[in-house]
mmCIF file of C-alpha atoms in Angstrom:
data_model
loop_
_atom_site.group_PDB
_atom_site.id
_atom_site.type_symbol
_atom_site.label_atom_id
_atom_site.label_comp_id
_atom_site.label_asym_id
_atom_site.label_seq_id
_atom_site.Cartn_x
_atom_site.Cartn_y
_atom_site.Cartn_z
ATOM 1 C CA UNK A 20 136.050 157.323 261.396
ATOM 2 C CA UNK A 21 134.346 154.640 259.007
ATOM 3 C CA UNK A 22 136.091 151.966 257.514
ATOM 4 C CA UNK A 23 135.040 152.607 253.828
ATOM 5 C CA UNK A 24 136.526 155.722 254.072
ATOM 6 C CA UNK A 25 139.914 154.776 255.276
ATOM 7 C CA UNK A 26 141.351 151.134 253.793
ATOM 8 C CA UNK A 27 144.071 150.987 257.041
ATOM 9 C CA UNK A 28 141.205 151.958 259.363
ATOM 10 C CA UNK A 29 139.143 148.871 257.302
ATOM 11 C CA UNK A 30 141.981 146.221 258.157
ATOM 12 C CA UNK A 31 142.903 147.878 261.791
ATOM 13 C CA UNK A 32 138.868 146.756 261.953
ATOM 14 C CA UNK A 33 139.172 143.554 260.468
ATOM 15 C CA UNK A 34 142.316 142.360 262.442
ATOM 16 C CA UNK A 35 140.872 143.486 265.130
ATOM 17 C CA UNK A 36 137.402 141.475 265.004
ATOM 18 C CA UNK A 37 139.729 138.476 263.618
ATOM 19 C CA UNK A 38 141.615 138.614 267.039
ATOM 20 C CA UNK A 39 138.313 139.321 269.233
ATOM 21 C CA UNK A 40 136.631 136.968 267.125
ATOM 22 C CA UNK A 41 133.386 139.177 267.519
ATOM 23 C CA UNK A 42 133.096 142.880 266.302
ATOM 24 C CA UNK A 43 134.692 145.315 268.499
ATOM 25 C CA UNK A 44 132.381 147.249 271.260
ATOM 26 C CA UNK A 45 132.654 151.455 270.781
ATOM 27 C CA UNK A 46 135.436 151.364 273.335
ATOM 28 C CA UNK A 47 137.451 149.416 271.817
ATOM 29 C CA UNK A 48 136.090 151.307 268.142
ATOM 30 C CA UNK A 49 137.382 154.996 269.489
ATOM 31 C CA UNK A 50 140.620 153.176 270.704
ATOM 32 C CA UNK A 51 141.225 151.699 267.476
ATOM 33 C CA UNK A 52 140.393 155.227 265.760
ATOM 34 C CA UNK A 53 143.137 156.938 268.390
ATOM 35 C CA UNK A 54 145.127 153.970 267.074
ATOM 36 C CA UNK A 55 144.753 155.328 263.704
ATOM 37 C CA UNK A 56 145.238 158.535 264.034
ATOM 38 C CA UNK A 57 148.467 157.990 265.899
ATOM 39 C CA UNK A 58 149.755 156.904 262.513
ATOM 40 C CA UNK A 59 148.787 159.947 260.668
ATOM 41 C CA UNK A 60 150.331 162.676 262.831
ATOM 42 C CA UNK A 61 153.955 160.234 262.617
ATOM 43 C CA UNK A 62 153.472 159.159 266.277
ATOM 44 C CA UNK A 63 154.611 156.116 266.430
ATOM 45 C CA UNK A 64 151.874 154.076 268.442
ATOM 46 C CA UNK A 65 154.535 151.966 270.328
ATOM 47 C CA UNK A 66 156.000 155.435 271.587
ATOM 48 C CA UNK A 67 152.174 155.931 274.365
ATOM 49 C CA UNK A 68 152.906 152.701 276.035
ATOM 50 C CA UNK A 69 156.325 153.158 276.256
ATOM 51 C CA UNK A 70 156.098 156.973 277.274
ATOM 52 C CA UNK A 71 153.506 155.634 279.801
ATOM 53 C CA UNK A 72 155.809 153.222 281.199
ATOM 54 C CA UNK A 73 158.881 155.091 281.778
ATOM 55 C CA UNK A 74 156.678 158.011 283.674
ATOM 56 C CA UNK A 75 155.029 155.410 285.545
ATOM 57 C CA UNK A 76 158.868 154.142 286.756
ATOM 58 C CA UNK A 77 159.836 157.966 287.433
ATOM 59 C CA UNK A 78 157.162 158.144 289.467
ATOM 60 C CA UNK A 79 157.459 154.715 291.206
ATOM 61 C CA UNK A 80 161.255 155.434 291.510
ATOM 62 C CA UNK A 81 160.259 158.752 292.924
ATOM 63 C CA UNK A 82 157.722 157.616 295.630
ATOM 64 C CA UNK A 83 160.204 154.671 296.631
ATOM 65 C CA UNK A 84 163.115 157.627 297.477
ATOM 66 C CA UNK A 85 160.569 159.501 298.993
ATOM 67 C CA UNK A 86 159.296 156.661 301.416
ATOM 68 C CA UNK A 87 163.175 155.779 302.026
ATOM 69 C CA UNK A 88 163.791 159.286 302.919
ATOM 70 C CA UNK A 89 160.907 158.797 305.345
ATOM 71 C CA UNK A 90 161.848 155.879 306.616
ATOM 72 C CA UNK A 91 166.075 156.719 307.249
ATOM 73 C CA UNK A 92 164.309 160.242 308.795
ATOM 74 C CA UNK A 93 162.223 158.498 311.197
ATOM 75 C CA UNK A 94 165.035 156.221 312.189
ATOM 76 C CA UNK A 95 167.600 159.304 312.714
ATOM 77 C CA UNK A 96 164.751 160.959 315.103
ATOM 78 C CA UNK A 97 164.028 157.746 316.779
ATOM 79 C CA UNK A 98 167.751 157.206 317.309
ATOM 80 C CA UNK A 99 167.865 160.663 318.426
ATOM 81 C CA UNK A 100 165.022 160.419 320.533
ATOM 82 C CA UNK A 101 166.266 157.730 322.328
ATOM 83 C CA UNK A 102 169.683 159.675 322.834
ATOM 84 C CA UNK A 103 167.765 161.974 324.299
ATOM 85 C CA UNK A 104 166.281 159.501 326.769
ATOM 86 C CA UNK A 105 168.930 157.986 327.504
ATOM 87 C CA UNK A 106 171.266 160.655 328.260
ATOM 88 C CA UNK A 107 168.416 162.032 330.691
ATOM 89 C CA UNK A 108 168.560 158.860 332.416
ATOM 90 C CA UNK A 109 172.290 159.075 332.794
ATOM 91 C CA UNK A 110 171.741 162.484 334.228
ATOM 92 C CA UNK A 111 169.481 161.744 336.657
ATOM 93 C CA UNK A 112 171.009 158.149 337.448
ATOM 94 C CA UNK A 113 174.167 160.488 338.127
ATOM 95 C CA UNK A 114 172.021 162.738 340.120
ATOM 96 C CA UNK A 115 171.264 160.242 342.875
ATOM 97 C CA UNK A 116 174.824 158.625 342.513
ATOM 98 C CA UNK A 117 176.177 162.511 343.384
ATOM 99 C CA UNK A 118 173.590 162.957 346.142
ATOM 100 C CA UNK A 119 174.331 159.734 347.824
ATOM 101 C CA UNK A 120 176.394 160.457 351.205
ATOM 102 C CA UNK A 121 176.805 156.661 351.418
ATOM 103 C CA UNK A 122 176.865 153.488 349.348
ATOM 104 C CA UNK A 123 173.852 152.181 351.491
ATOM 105 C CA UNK A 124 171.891 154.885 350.456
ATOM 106 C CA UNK A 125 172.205 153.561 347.058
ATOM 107 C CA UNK A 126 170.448 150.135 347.355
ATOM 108 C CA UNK A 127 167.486 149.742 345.931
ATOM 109 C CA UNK A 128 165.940 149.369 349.459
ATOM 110 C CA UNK A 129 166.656 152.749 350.422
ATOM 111 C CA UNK A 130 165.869 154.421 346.842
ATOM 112 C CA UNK A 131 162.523 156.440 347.037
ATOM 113 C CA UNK A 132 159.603 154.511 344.769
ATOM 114 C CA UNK A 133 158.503 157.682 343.177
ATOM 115 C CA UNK A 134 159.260 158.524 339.545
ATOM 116 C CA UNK A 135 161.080 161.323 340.668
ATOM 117 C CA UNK A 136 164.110 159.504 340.864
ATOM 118 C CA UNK A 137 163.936 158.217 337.296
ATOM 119 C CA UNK A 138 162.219 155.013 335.746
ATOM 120 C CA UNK A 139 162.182 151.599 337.669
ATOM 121 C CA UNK A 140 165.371 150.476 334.654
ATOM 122 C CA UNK A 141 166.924 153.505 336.202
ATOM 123 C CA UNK A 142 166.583 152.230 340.149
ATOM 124 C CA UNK A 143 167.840 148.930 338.789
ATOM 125 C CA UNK A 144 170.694 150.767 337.450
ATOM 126 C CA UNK A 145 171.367 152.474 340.056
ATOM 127 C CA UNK A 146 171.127 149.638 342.456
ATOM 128 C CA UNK A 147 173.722 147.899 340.439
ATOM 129 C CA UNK A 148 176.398 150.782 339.966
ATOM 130 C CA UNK A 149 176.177 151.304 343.960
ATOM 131 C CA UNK A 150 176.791 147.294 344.215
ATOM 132 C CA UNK A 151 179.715 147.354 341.535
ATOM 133 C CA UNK A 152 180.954 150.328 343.615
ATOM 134 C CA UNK A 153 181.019 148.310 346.610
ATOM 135 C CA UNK A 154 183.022 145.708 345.699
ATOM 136 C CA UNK A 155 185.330 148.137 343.787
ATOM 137 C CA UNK A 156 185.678 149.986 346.835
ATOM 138 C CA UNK A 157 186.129 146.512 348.656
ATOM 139 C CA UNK A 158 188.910 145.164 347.044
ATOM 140 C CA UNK A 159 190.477 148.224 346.778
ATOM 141 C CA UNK A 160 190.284 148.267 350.896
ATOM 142 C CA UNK A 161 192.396 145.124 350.304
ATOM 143 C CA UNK A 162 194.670 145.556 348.264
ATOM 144 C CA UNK A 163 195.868 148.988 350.250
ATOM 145 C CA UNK A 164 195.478 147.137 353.206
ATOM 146 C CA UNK A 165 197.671 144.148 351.792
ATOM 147 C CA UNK A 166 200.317 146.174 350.377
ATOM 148 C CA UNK A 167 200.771 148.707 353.167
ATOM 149 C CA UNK A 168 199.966 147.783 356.594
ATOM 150 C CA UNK A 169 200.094 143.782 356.373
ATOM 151 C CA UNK A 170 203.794 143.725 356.147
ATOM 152 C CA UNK A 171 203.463 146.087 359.870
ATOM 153 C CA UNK A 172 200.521 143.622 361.232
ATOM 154 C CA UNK A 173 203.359 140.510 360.895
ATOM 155 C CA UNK A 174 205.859 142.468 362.249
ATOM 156 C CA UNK A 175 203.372 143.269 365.529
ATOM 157 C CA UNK A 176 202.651 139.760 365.326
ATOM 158 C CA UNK A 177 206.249 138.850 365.505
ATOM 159 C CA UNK A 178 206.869 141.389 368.130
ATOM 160 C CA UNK A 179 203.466 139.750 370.365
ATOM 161 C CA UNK A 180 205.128 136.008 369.475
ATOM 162 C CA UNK A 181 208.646 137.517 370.879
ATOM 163 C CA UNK A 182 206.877 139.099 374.237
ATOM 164 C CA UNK A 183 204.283 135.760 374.797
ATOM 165 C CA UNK A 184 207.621 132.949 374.645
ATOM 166 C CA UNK A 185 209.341 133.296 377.815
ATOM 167 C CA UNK A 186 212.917 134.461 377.558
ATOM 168 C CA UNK A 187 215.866 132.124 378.919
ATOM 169 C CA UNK A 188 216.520 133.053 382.287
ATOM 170 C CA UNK A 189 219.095 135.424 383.393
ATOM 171 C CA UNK A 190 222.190 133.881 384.919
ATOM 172 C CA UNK A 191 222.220 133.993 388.666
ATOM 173 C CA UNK A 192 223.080 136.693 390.604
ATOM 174 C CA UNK A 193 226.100 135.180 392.563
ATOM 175 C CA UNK A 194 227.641 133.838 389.532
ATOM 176 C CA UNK A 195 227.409 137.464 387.666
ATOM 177 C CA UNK A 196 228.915 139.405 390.589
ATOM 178 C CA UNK A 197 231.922 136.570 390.927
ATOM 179 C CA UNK A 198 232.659 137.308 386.685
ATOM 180 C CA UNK A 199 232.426 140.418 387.169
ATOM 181 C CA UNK A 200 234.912 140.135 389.990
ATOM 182 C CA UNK A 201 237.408 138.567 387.926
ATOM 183 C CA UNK A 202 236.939 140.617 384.781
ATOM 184 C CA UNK A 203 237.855 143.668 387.457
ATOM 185 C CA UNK A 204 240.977 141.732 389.154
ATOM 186 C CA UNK A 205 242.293 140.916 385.154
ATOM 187 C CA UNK A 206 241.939 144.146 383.791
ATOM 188 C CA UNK A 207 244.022 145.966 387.324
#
């Protein structure tokens, strides 16, 4: 487009080499002519930038759901993943617990080193249930042995006490016979 031909195209030019403050390079010639032109067909030139703009948010707003949708679906199979783990290390943490004949066999001493038995956390675990398990099974020794056979161990020791402190003497023999003498005479 030349600037003779079109008066608006003339001052577009002219504004625009007042605001560059040198004339304006071809790019910046075809813009201006776009420019133009954008008047003519009714577009209103405001209307690109704008139409730019809001696609640019759609498709910012659209790549930000996307990467949170990522990000809560990663977390959900991590979370799930470690579930997973987890609950196989309860089951074979269980395992060994079930296979145990004794508590002793539970210390980490006598736990096999191999990974067949579960991870090292696991042994650790496993160490610690068969400890808590012990002194569970401890004080519960105690307490039925408190509450059910202590009262019948003071009673045996009373009984012992009774037998060890010697008894008063019986009365002598003489002394019987002659009471029993006169018990006899009173009562015929």
């Amino acid at each position: 487009m030349n600037a003779s031909d079109d008066p608006i195209f003339a001052q577009l030019l002219a504004l625009a080499e007042h605001w560059l403050k040198r004339p304006p390079t071809a790019a910046e010639m075809q813009e201006l002519a776009r420019f133009r032109q954008s008047l003519e067909t009714g577009q209103d030139a405001s209307d690109v930038p704008a139409t730019q703009a809001a696609q640019t948010i759609r498709d910012a707003r659209q790549q930000a759901q996307a990467a949170i949708r990522d990000i809560v679906e990663g977390a959900r199979q991590l979370a799930q993943r470690v579930a997973g783990e987890r609950e196989q290390e309860d089951r074979a943490i269980l395992k060994v617990v079930e296979s145990a004949g004794s508590l002793a066999e539970l210390r980490p001493s006598a736990l096999p080193a191999d990974d067949a038995q579960g991870p090292a956390a696991g042994r650790i675990a496993i160490a610690q249930i068969a400890d808590r398990l012990a002194n569970l099974v401890r004080a519960e020794v105690q307490t039925c042995f408190e509450r059910q056979l202590a009262p019948l161990a003071n009673r045996v020791e009373t009984l012992l006490d009774e037998m060890r402190t010697p008894a008063p003497s019986p009365p002598a023999p003489d002394a019987q016979g002659a009471s029993q003498n006169s018990s006899g005479a009173a009562g015929a």
